[in-house]
PDB file of C-alpha atoms and ligand atoms in Angstrom:
ATOM      1  CA  MET A   1      13.915  -5.418  14.746  1.00 72.00           C
ATOM      2  CA  GLN A   2      15.581  -8.547  13.957  1.00 76.00           C
ATOM      3  CA  GLY A   3      14.172  -9.414  10.502  1.00 85.00           C
ATOM      4  CA  SER A   4      14.817 -12.322   8.289  1.00 95.00           C
ATOM      5  CA  ALA A   5      17.367 -12.297   5.326  1.00 97.00           C
ATOM      6  CA  ASN A   6      14.363 -11.673   2.883  1.00 98.00           C
ATOM      7  CA  LEU A   7      13.124  -8.699   4.920  1.00 98.00           C
ATOM      8  CA  ASN A   8      16.296  -7.163   4.992  1.00 97.00           C
ATOM      9  CA  LEU A   9      16.825  -7.738   1.212  1.00 98.00           C
ATOM     10  CA  MET A  10      13.424  -5.840   0.822  1.00 98.00           C
ATOM     11  CA  ILE A  11      14.400  -3.132   2.846  1.00 98.00           C
ATOM     12  CA  LYS A  12      17.531  -2.668   0.878  1.00 98.00           C
ATOM     13  CA  ALA A  13      15.822  -2.820  -2.396  1.00 98.00           C
ATOM     14  CA  ALA A  14      13.211  -0.292  -1.185  1.00 98.00           C
ATOM     15  CA  ARG A  15      15.948   2.201   0.046  1.00 98.00           C
ATOM     16  CA  LYS A  16      17.823   1.952  -3.148  1.00 98.00           C
ATOM     17  CA  ALA A  17      14.677   2.733  -5.266  1.00 98.00           C
ATOM     18  CA  GLY A  18      13.664   5.359  -2.708  1.00 98.00           C
ATOM     19  CA  ARG A  19      16.802   7.281  -3.289  1.00 98.00           C
ATOM     20  CA  SER A  20      16.456   7.315  -6.883  1.00 96.00           C
ATOM     21  CA  LEU A  21      12.644   8.274  -6.683  1.00 96.00           C
ATOM     22  CA  VAL A  22      13.575  11.149  -4.226  1.00 97.00           C
ATOM     23  CA  LYS A  23      15.915  12.740  -6.737  1.00 95.00           C
ATOM     24  CA  ASP A  24      13.448  12.231  -9.408  1.00 93.00           C
ATOM     25  CA  PHE A  25      10.867  13.867  -7.211  1.00 94.00           C
ATOM     26  CA  ARG A  26      12.856  16.941  -6.806  1.00 92.00           C
ATOM     27  CA  GLU A  27      13.124  17.142 -10.694  1.00 88.00           C
ATOM     28  CA  VAL A  28       9.285  16.972 -11.012  1.00 86.00           C
ATOM     29  CA  GLU A  29       8.965  20.303  -9.253  1.00 76.00           C
ATOM     30  CA  ASN A  30      11.067  21.920 -11.967  1.00 75.00           C
ATOM     31  CA  LEU A  31       9.171  20.070 -14.716  1.00 72.00           C
ATOM     32  CA  GLN A  32       5.787  21.265 -13.242  1.00 67.00           C
ATOM     33  CA  VAL A  33       6.468  24.577 -14.953  1.00 60.00           C
ATOM     34  CA  SER A  34       7.371  23.288 -18.401  1.00 64.00           C
ATOM     35  CA  VAL A  35       4.871  22.998 -21.190  1.00 60.00           C
ATOM     36  CA  LYS A  36       5.250  19.362 -21.642  1.00 64.00           C
ATOM     37  CA  GLY A  37       4.784  18.660 -17.879  1.00 68.00           C
ATOM     38  CA  ALA A  38       6.292  15.861 -16.124  1.00 77.00           C
ATOM     39  CA  GLY A  39       4.259  12.768 -17.206  1.00 81.00           C
ATOM     40  CA  ASP A  40       6.809  11.106 -19.361  1.00 84.00           C
ATOM     41  CA  PHE A  41       9.560  11.808 -16.775  1.00 80.00           C
ATOM     42  CA  VAL A  42       7.463  10.365 -14.140  1.00 80.00           C
ATOM     43  CA  SER A  43       6.682   6.937 -16.066  1.00 86.00           C
ATOM     44  CA  ARG A  44      10.375   6.764 -16.561  1.00 89.00           C
ATOM     45  CA  ALA A  45      11.089   7.258 -12.886  1.00 91.00           C
ATOM     46  CA  ASP A  46       8.396   4.662 -12.156  1.00 92.00           C
ATOM     47  CA  LEU A  47       9.980   1.992 -14.606  1.00 93.00           C
ATOM     48  CA  ALA A  48      13.500   2.810 -13.255  1.00 94.00           C
ATOM     49  CA  SER A  49      12.299   2.205  -9.738  1.00 97.00           C
ATOM     50  CA  GLU A  50      10.812  -1.369 -10.875  1.00 97.00           C
ATOM     51  CA  ARG A  51      13.899  -2.274 -12.516  1.00 97.00           C
ATOM     52  CA  MET A  52      16.037  -1.546  -9.612  1.00 98.00           C
ATOM     53  CA  ILE A  53      13.921  -3.393  -7.104  1.00 98.00           C
ATOM     54  CA  ARG A  54      13.688  -6.362  -9.567  1.00 98.00           C
ATOM     55  CA  ALA A  55      17.389  -6.435 -10.133  1.00 98.00           C
ATOM     56  CA  GLU A  56      17.899  -6.596  -6.356  1.00 98.00           C
ATOM     57  CA  LEU A  57      15.330  -9.074  -5.484  1.00 98.00           C
ATOM     58  CA  MET A  58      15.514 -11.450  -8.376  1.00 97.00           C
ATOM     59  CA  GLY A  59      19.213 -11.178  -8.292  1.00 98.00           C
ATOM     60  CA  ALA A  60      19.380 -12.456  -4.787  1.00 98.00           C
ATOM     61  CA  ARG A  61      16.546 -14.830  -5.126  1.00 98.00           C
ATOM     62  CA  PRO A  62      16.380 -16.029  -8.655  1.00 97.00           C
ATOM     63  CA  THR A  63      14.085 -18.908  -8.146  1.00 98.00           C
ATOM     64  CA  TYR A  64      11.261 -16.711  -6.809  1.00 98.00           C
ATOM     65  CA  GLY A  65       8.238 -15.652  -8.814  1.00 98.00           C
ATOM     66  CA  TRP A  66       7.537 -11.964  -9.595  1.00 98.00           C
ATOM     67  CA  LEU A  67       4.477  -9.718  -9.659  1.00 98.00           C
ATOM     68  CA  GLY A  68       5.237  -6.115 -10.465  1.00 97.00           C
ATOM     69  CA  GLU A  69       2.956  -3.293 -11.709  1.00 94.00           C
ATOM     70  CA  GLU A  70       5.342  -2.271 -14.505  1.00 90.00           C
ATOM     71  CA  SER A  71       6.982  -5.337 -15.914  1.00 91.00           C
ATOM     72  CA  GLU A  72       6.024  -8.974 -17.025  1.00 93.00           C
ATOM     73  CA  PRO A  73       5.379 -11.523 -14.359  1.00 95.00           C
ATOM     74  CA  VAL A  74       7.502 -14.414 -13.815  1.00 94.00           C
ATOM     75  CA  ALA A  75       6.246 -17.842 -12.638  1.00 95.00           C
ATOM     76  CA  GLY A  76       9.558 -18.788 -10.787  1.00 94.00           C
ATOM     77  CA  THR A  77      11.110 -22.194 -10.512  1.00 96.00           C
ATOM     78  CA  ASP A  78      10.110 -22.217  -6.856  1.00 97.00           C
ATOM     79  CA  PRO A  79       6.166 -22.051  -7.336  1.00 94.00           C
ATOM     80  CA  THR A  80       5.643 -21.261  -3.559  1.00 97.00           C
ATOM     81  CA  ARG A  81       7.518 -17.992  -3.241  1.00 98.00           C
ATOM     82  CA  ARG A  82       6.562 -14.653  -5.168  1.00 98.00           C
ATOM     83  CA  TRP A  83       7.408 -10.956  -4.792  1.00 98.00           C
ATOM     84  CA  ILE A  84       4.637  -8.734  -5.222  1.00 98.00           C
ATOM     85  CA  VAL A  85       5.977  -5.092  -5.853  1.00 98.00           C
ATOM     86  CA  ASP A  86       4.462  -1.735  -6.742  1.00 98.00           C
ATOM     87  CA  PRO A  87       7.553   0.550  -7.534  1.00 98.00           C
ATOM     88  CA  LEU A  88       5.497   3.696  -7.001  1.00 97.00           C
ATOM     89  CA  ASP A  89       2.240   4.011  -5.294  1.00 97.00           C
ATOM     90  CA  GLY A  90       0.663   7.253  -5.465  1.00 96.00           C
ATOM     91  CA  THR A  91       1.719   8.191  -8.964  1.00 93.00           C
ATOM     92  CA  THR A  92      -0.611  10.894  -9.283  1.00 92.00           C
ATOM     93  CA  ASN A  93       0.484  12.634  -5.938  1.00 94.00           C
ATOM     94  CA  PHE A  94       4.161  12.115  -7.394  1.00 94.00           C
ATOM     95  CA  LEU A  95       3.336  13.788 -10.615  1.00 91.00           C
ATOM     96  CA  HIS A  96       1.806  16.856  -8.871  1.00 90.00           C
ATOM     97  CA  GLY A  97       4.698  17.408  -6.410  1.00 91.00           C
ATOM     98  CA  LEU A  98       2.677  16.105  -3.538  1.00 94.00           C
ATOM     99  CA  PRO A  99       5.036  14.337  -1.082  1.00 96.00           C
ATOM    100  CA  HIS A 100       2.612  11.299  -0.487  1.00 98.00           C
ATOM    101  CA  TRP A 101       3.765   8.154  -2.497  1.00 98.00           C
ATOM    102  CA  ALA A 102       5.553   5.025  -1.631  1.00 98.00           C
ATOM    103  CA  ILE A 103       7.288   1.835  -2.646  1.00 98.00           C
ATOM    104  CA  SER A 104       5.480  -1.310  -1.758  1.00 98.00           C
ATOM    105  CA  ILE A 105       7.251  -4.547  -1.783  1.00 98.00           C
ATOM    106  CA  ALA A 106       5.633  -8.021  -0.357  1.00 98.00           C
ATOM    107  CA  LEU A 107       6.687 -11.380  -0.064  1.00 98.00           C
ATOM    108  CA  GLU A 108       4.167 -14.225  -0.854  1.00 98.00           C
ATOM    109  CA  HIS A 109       4.742 -17.809   0.416  1.00 98.00           C
ATOM    110  CA  LYS A 110       2.096 -20.428  -0.392  1.00 97.00           C
ATOM    111  CA  GLY A 111      -0.640 -17.897  -1.049  1.00 95.00           C
ATOM    112  CA  GLU A 112      -0.096 -15.914   2.050  1.00 96.00           C
ATOM    113  CA  ILE A 113       1.779 -12.654   2.470  1.00 98.00           C
ATOM    114  CA  VAL A 114       4.563 -13.236   4.900  1.00 98.00           C
ATOM    115  CA  ALA A 115       6.464 -10.112   4.895  1.00 98.00           C
ATOM    116  CA  GLY A 116       5.817  -6.390   3.609  1.00 98.00           C
ATOM    117  CA  VAL A 117       7.763  -3.170   3.148  1.00 98.00           C
ATOM    118  CA  VAL A 118       6.131   0.238   2.466  1.00 99.00           C
ATOM    119  CA  PHE A 119       8.613   2.972   2.123  1.00 99.00           C
ATOM    120  CA  ASP A 120       7.596   6.499   2.256  1.00 98.00           C
ATOM    121  CA  ALA A 121      10.931   7.869   0.858  1.00 98.00           C
ATOM    122  CA  ALA A 122       9.878  11.606   0.875  1.00 97.00           C
ATOM    123  CA  LYS A 123       9.254  11.512   4.591  1.00 98.00           C
ATOM    124  CA  ASP A 124      11.673   8.656   5.426  1.00 98.00           C
ATOM    125  CA  GLU A 125       9.192   6.586   6.928  1.00 98.00           C
ATOM    126  CA  MET A 126       9.991   2.830   6.649  1.00 98.00           C
ATOM    127  CA  PHE A 127       7.017   0.453   7.541  1.00 98.00           C
ATOM    128  CA  VAL A 128       7.899  -3.063   7.707  1.00 98.00           C
ATOM    129  CA  ALA A 129       6.224  -6.288   8.913  1.00 98.00           C
ATOM    130  CA  GLU A 130       6.899  -9.891   8.988  1.00 98.00           C
ATOM    131  CA  LYS A 131       4.442 -12.901  10.007  1.00 97.00           C
ATOM    132  CA  GLY A 132       4.866 -13.649  13.570  1.00 96.00           C
ATOM    133  CA  VAL A 133       7.443 -11.064  14.309  1.00 97.00           C
ATOM    134  CA  GLY A 134       5.262  -7.603  14.373  1.00 97.00           C
ATOM    135  CA  ALA A 135       5.104  -4.521  12.594  1.00 98.00           C
ATOM    136  CA  PHE A 136       7.632  -1.538  12.811  1.00 98.00           C
ATOM    137  CA  MET A 137       8.023   2.086  11.612  1.00 98.00           C
ATOM    138  CA  ASN A 138      11.635   3.091  11.538  1.00 98.00           C
ATOM    139  CA  ASP A 139      12.517   0.327  13.943  1.00 93.00           C
ATOM    140  CA  ARG A 140       9.913   1.263  16.307  1.00 97.00           C
ATOM    141  CA  ARG A 141       6.908  -1.221  17.054  1.00 98.00           C
ATOM    142  CA  ILE A 142       3.605   0.027  15.677  1.00 98.00           C
ATOM    143  CA  ARG A 143       0.036  -0.957  16.732  1.00 98.00           C
ATOM    144  CA  VAL A 144      -3.277  -0.314  15.155  1.00 98.00           C
ATOM    145  CA  SER A 145      -5.279   2.568  17.007  1.00 98.00           C
ATOM    146  CA  GLY A 146      -7.236   1.769  20.151  1.00 97.00           C
ATOM    147  CA  ARG A 147     -10.258   3.798  19.274  1.00 97.00           C
ATOM    148  CA  ARG A 148     -13.476   1.764  19.919  1.00 96.00           C
ATOM    149  CA  HIS A 149     -16.314   4.015  18.569  1.00 96.00           C
ATOM    150  CA  LEU A 150     -17.297   4.958  15.135  1.00 97.00           C
ATOM    151  CA  HIS A 151     -17.942   8.665  15.859  1.00 97.00           C
ATOM    152  CA  GLU A 152     -14.174   9.220  16.871  1.00 97.00           C
ATOM    153  CA  ALA A 153     -12.849   7.262  13.903  1.00 98.00           C
ATOM    154  CA  ILE A 154     -11.095   8.573  10.805  1.00 98.00           C
ATOM    155  CA  PHE A 155     -11.191   6.530   7.656  1.00 98.00           C
ATOM    156  CA  ALA A 156      -9.337   6.392   4.414  1.00 98.00           C
ATOM    157  CA  THR A 157     -10.551   5.198   1.005  1.00 98.00           C
ATOM    158  CA  GLY A 158      -9.463   5.525  -2.588  1.00 95.00           C
ATOM    159  CA  VAL A 159     -11.327   6.277  -5.758  1.00 88.00           C
ATOM    160  CA  PRO A 160      -9.039   4.838  -8.678  1.00 74.00           C
ATOM    161  CA  TYR A 161      -7.975   7.114 -11.742  1.00 71.00           C
ATOM    162  CA  GLY A 162     -11.099   7.157 -14.082  1.00 72.00           C
ATOM    163  CA  ALA A 163     -13.060   5.120 -11.431  1.00 66.00           C
ATOM    164  CA  LYS A 164     -16.078   4.817 -13.823  1.00 75.00           C
ATOM    165  CA  ARG A 165     -17.126   1.525 -12.585  1.00 82.00           C
ATOM    166  CA  THR A 166     -16.540   1.957  -8.722  1.00 86.00           C
ATOM    167  CA  LEU A 167     -17.345   5.605  -8.317  1.00 89.00           C
ATOM    168  CA  PRO A 168     -21.181   5.065  -7.679  1.00 90.00           C
ATOM    169  CA  ALA A 169     -20.621   2.393  -5.182  1.00 91.00           C
ATOM    170  CA  THR A 170     -17.922   4.504  -3.356  1.00 92.00           C
ATOM    171  CA  LEU A 171     -20.220   7.388  -3.261  1.00 93.00           C
ATOM    172  CA  LYS A 172     -23.051   5.199  -1.730  1.00 94.00           C
ATOM    173  CA  ASP A 173     -20.296   3.919   0.816  1.00 96.00           C
ATOM    174  CA  LEU A 174     -19.499   7.484   1.751  1.00 96.00           C
ATOM    175  CA  ALA A 175     -23.191   8.369   2.267  1.00 96.00           C
ATOM    176  CA  ARG A 176     -23.710   5.618   4.628  1.00 97.00           C
ATOM    177  CA  LEU A 177     -20.240   5.991   6.681  1.00 97.00           C
ATOM    178  CA  MET A 178     -19.628   9.742   6.647  1.00 97.00           C
ATOM    179  CA  PRO A 179     -22.541  10.687   9.001  1.00 97.00           C
ATOM    180  CA  THR A 180     -21.313   7.986  11.588  1.00 97.00           C
ATOM    181  CA  CYS A 181     -17.507   8.869  11.948  1.00 98.00           C
ATOM    182  CA  ALA A 182     -15.194  11.635  12.373  1.00 98.00           C
ATOM    183  CA  GLY A 183     -14.021  11.909   8.809  1.00 97.00           C
ATOM    184  CA  VAL A 184     -12.824  10.189   5.666  1.00 98.00           C
ATOM    185  CA  ARG A 185      -9.556  10.910   3.816  1.00 98.00           C
ATOM    186  CA  ARG A 186      -8.747  10.219   0.283  1.00 96.00           C
ATOM    187  CA  TRP A 187      -5.033  10.676   0.021  1.00 97.00           C
ATOM    188  CA  GLY A 188      -4.229   8.499  -3.292  1.00 96.00           C
ATOM    189  CA  ALA A 189      -1.695   6.073  -2.233  1.00 98.00           C
ATOM    190  CA  ALA A 190      -3.356   2.719  -1.089  1.00 98.00           C
ATOM    191  CA  ALA A 191       0.061   1.152   0.484  1.00 98.00           C
ATOM    192  CA  LEU A 192       0.173   4.133   2.569  1.00 98.00           C
ATOM    193  CA  ASP A 193      -3.274   4.120   3.618  1.00 98.00           C
ATOM    194  CA  LEU A 194      -2.730   0.566   4.948  1.00 98.00           C
ATOM    195  CA  ALA A 195       0.449   1.588   6.673  1.00 98.00           C
ATOM    196  CA  TYR A 196      -1.288   4.237   8.320  1.00 98.00           C
ATOM    197  CA  VAL A 197      -3.970   1.880   9.654  1.00 98.00           C
ATOM    198  CA  ALA A 198      -1.163  -0.227  10.969  1.00 98.00           C
ATOM    199  CA  THR A 199       0.360   2.774  12.751  1.00 98.00           C
ATOM    200  CA  GLY A 200      -3.148   3.896  14.165  1.00 98.00           C
ATOM    201  CA  ARG A 201      -3.215   7.203  12.255  1.00 98.00           C
ATOM    202  CA  TYR A 202      -6.175   5.944  10.552  1.00 98.00           C
ATOM    203  CA  ASP A 203      -8.781   3.610  12.225  1.00 98.00           C
ATOM    204  CA  GLY A 204      -9.782   1.967   8.955  1.00 98.00           C
ATOM    205  CA  PHE A 205      -9.402   1.765   5.209  1.00 98.00           C
ATOM    206  CA  TRP A 206     -11.477   0.346   2.371  1.00 98.00           C
ATOM    207  CA  GLU A 207     -11.212   0.324  -1.379  1.00 97.00           C
ATOM    208  CA  ARG A 208     -13.120  -1.231  -4.141  1.00 95.00           C
ATOM    209  CA  GLU A 209     -10.751  -1.861  -6.895  1.00 93.00           C
ATOM    210  CA  LEU A 210      -7.117  -2.380  -6.177  1.00 96.00           C
ATOM    211  CA  ASN A 211      -4.601  -4.619  -7.647  1.00 96.00           C
ATOM    212  CA  PRO A 212      -2.453  -6.975  -5.632  1.00 98.00           C
ATOM    213  CA  TRP A 213       0.669  -4.810  -5.807  1.00 98.00           C
ATOM    214  CA  ASP A 214      -1.262  -1.837  -4.187  1.00 98.00           C
ATOM    215  CA  MET A 215      -2.197  -3.872  -0.905  1.00 98.00           C
ATOM    216  CA  ALA A 216       0.111  -6.849  -0.550  1.00 98.00           C
ATOM    217  CA  ALA A 217       2.462  -5.455   1.678  1.00 98.00           C
ATOM    218  CA  GLY A 218      -0.024  -3.339   3.708  1.00 98.00           C
ATOM    219  CA  LEU A 219      -2.085  -6.182   4.519  1.00 98.00           C
ATOM    220  CA  VAL A 220       0.769  -7.966   6.383  1.00 98.00           C
ATOM    221  CA  LEU A 221       1.326  -4.531   7.988  1.00 98.00           C
ATOM    222  CA  VAL A 222      -2.115  -4.359   9.390  1.00 98.00           C
ATOM    223  CA  ARG A 223      -2.200  -7.766  10.556  1.00 98.00           C
ATOM    224  CA  GLU A 224       0.984  -7.765  12.387  1.00 98.00           C
ATOM    225  CA  ALA A 225       0.094  -4.364  14.076  1.00 98.00           C
ATOM    226  CA  GLY A 226      -2.925  -6.231  15.540  1.00 98.00           C
ATOM    227  CA  GLY A 227      -5.613  -5.169  13.013  1.00 98.00           C
ATOM    228  CA  MET A 228      -8.158  -6.969  10.969  1.00 98.00           C
ATOM    229  CA  VAL A 229      -8.210  -7.220   7.116  1.00 98.00           C
ATOM    230  CA  SER A 230     -10.834  -8.977   4.876  1.00 97.00           C
ATOM    231  CA  GLY A 231     -12.357  -8.898   1.491  1.00 97.00           C
ATOM    232  CA  LEU A 232     -15.252  -6.402   1.144  1.00 95.00           C
ATOM    233  CA  ARG A 233     -17.741  -9.112   0.176  1.00 93.00           C
ATOM    234  CA  GLU A 234     -18.044 -11.691   3.044  1.00 92.00           C
ATOM    235  CA  GLY A 235     -15.651 -14.620   2.284  1.00 92.00           C
ATOM    236  CA  SER A 236     -14.020 -13.206  -0.715  1.00 95.00           C
ATOM    237  CA  ASP A 237     -10.398 -13.440  -1.348  1.00 95.00           C
ATOM    238  CA  ILE A 238      -8.762 -10.031  -0.834  1.00 96.00           C
ATOM    239  CA  LEU A 239      -6.112 -10.073  -3.519  1.00 95.00           C
ATOM    240  CA  GLU A 240      -8.311 -11.814  -6.080  1.00 94.00           C
ATOM    241  CA  SER A 241     -11.307  -9.573  -5.484  1.00 95.00           C
ATOM    242  CA  GLY A 242      -9.238  -6.466  -5.168  1.00 95.00           C
ATOM    243  CA  ALA A 243     -11.845  -5.086  -2.583  1.00 96.00           C
ATOM    244  CA  VAL A 244     -10.506  -4.591   0.929  1.00 98.00           C
ATOM    245  CA  ILE A 245     -11.542  -3.626   4.338  1.00 98.00           C
ATOM    246  CA  ALA A 246      -8.848  -2.966   7.127  1.00 98.00           C
ATOM    247  CA  ALA A 247      -9.413  -1.782  10.689  1.00 98.00           C
ATOM    248  CA  ASN A 248      -8.542  -2.158  14.315  1.00 98.00           C
ATOM    249  CA  ALA A 249     -10.281  -5.071  15.810  1.00 96.00           C
ATOM    250  CA  GLU A 250     -12.749  -3.056  17.815  1.00 96.00           C
ATOM    251  CA  ILE A 251     -14.015  -0.716  14.812  1.00 97.00           C
ATOM    252  CA  TYR A 252     -13.836  -3.492  12.241  1.00 98.00           C
ATOM    253  CA  GLN A 253     -17.247  -5.197  13.096  1.00 97.00           C
ATOM    254  CA  PRO A 254     -19.474  -1.905  12.718  1.00 97.00           C
ATOM    255  CA  PHE A 255     -17.357  -0.429  10.010  1.00 98.00           C
ATOM    256  CA  THR A 256     -17.786  -3.645   8.018  1.00 97.00           C
ATOM    257  CA  GLU A 257     -21.409  -3.721   8.604  1.00 96.00           C
ATOM    258  CA  ILE A 258     -21.714  -0.330   7.152  1.00 97.00           C
ATOM    259  CA  LEU A 259     -19.751  -1.064   4.070  1.00 96.00           C
ATOM    260  CA  ARG A 260     -21.600  -4.285   3.438  1.00 94.00           C
ATOM    261  CA  ALA A 261     -25.054  -2.718   4.082  1.00 91.00           C
ATOM    262  CA  ASP A 262     -25.296  -1.953   0.423  1.00 73.00           C
TER     263      ASP A 262
HETATM  264  C1  LIG B   1      -3.145   3.933  -7.107  1.00 76.83           C
HETATM  265  C2  LIG B   1      -3.161   4.487  -5.768  1.00 76.83           C
HETATM  266  C3  LIG B   1      -4.537   4.934  -5.258  1.00 76.83           C
HETATM  267  C4  LIG B   1      -5.608   3.937  -5.465  1.00 76.83           C
HETATM  268  C5  LIG B   1      -5.543   3.409  -7.012  1.00 76.83           C
HETATM  269  C6  LIG B   1      -4.212   2.844  -7.224  1.00 76.83           C
HETATM  270  P1  LIG B   1      -0.848   4.064  -8.427  1.00 76.83           P
HETATM  271  O1  LIG B   1      -1.928   3.279  -7.191  1.00 76.83           O
HETATM  272  O2  LIG B   1      -2.879   3.337  -4.728  1.00 76.83           O
HETATM  273  O3  LIG B   1      -4.648   5.336  -3.971  1.00 76.83           O
HETATM  274  O4  LIG B   1      -6.913   4.662  -5.288  1.00 76.83           O
HETATM  275  O5  LIG B   1      -6.441   2.400  -7.110  1.00 76.83           O
HETATM  276  O6  LIG B   1      -4.030   2.304  -8.570  1.00 76.83           O
HETATM  277  O7  LIG B   1      -1.451   3.875  -9.704  1.00 76.83           O
HETATM  278  O8  LIG B   1      -0.584   5.080  -7.869  1.00 76.83           O
HETATM  279  O9  LIG B   1       0.324   2.922  -8.328  1.00 76.83           O
HETATM  280 CA1  LIG B   2      -0.628   1.469  -6.876  1.00 76.83          CA
HETATM  281 CA1  LIG B   3       2.184   2.108  -9.272  1.00 76.83          CA
END
């Protein structure tokens, strides 16, 4: 694909952080067996990833704003543009040696996400999208699934660490949804959940309490792959509310009705 200079910069930053995280991930396997465990090591890997991405992006675009999970936000002298970054999504998987985690980098312009990169470095799958250009995985165009019926659809969701506030509501969602569909997965990396909706591996995804960096890049991926995204509550702003629904255009309506039937 012919991406913009910004998209190429995002891909470069994701690859650089990805190389470092893959090395650290191998090390985690050794640390699993130690008494101290891998907790501190993983937090350092996470911070190092953010430092690398921040240096790359803010070095090249010093006027843009910054919102990253692991460092202080920056307003930016250009108030219209902001990077939104999760340097390691799926931390619990990473810590447990499960190869299902990613780097998520998005660019927001005037309140809208215009480019997104989700890099699954362990599987070497690079998901990218740019507004008006389309969505791609490893340079191949991707589309949301063509499934039209709930009974053949697979959905994904997430229940955050701790999850005291949202667990009851998510359990109710599951009780309403599961009898109607082919299955629900809970893999622990929201950025990848959205990327998988964009590739058609999942037919839809919802989650009740996310941060902007978990989903910003995934939202543009789903949209550019022909899917629908919205807030869980009708009319709500996705990034502000943190509660999201994403699905292919056919499944979106019945899926949303079930989730909003609470
Ligand atoms: C988490 C993952 C998980 C989701 C949580 C997030 P982290 O991000 O995306 O799937 O359920 O809400 O916080 O902590 O691994 O970056
Ligand atoms: Ca995250
Ligand atoms: Ca994270």
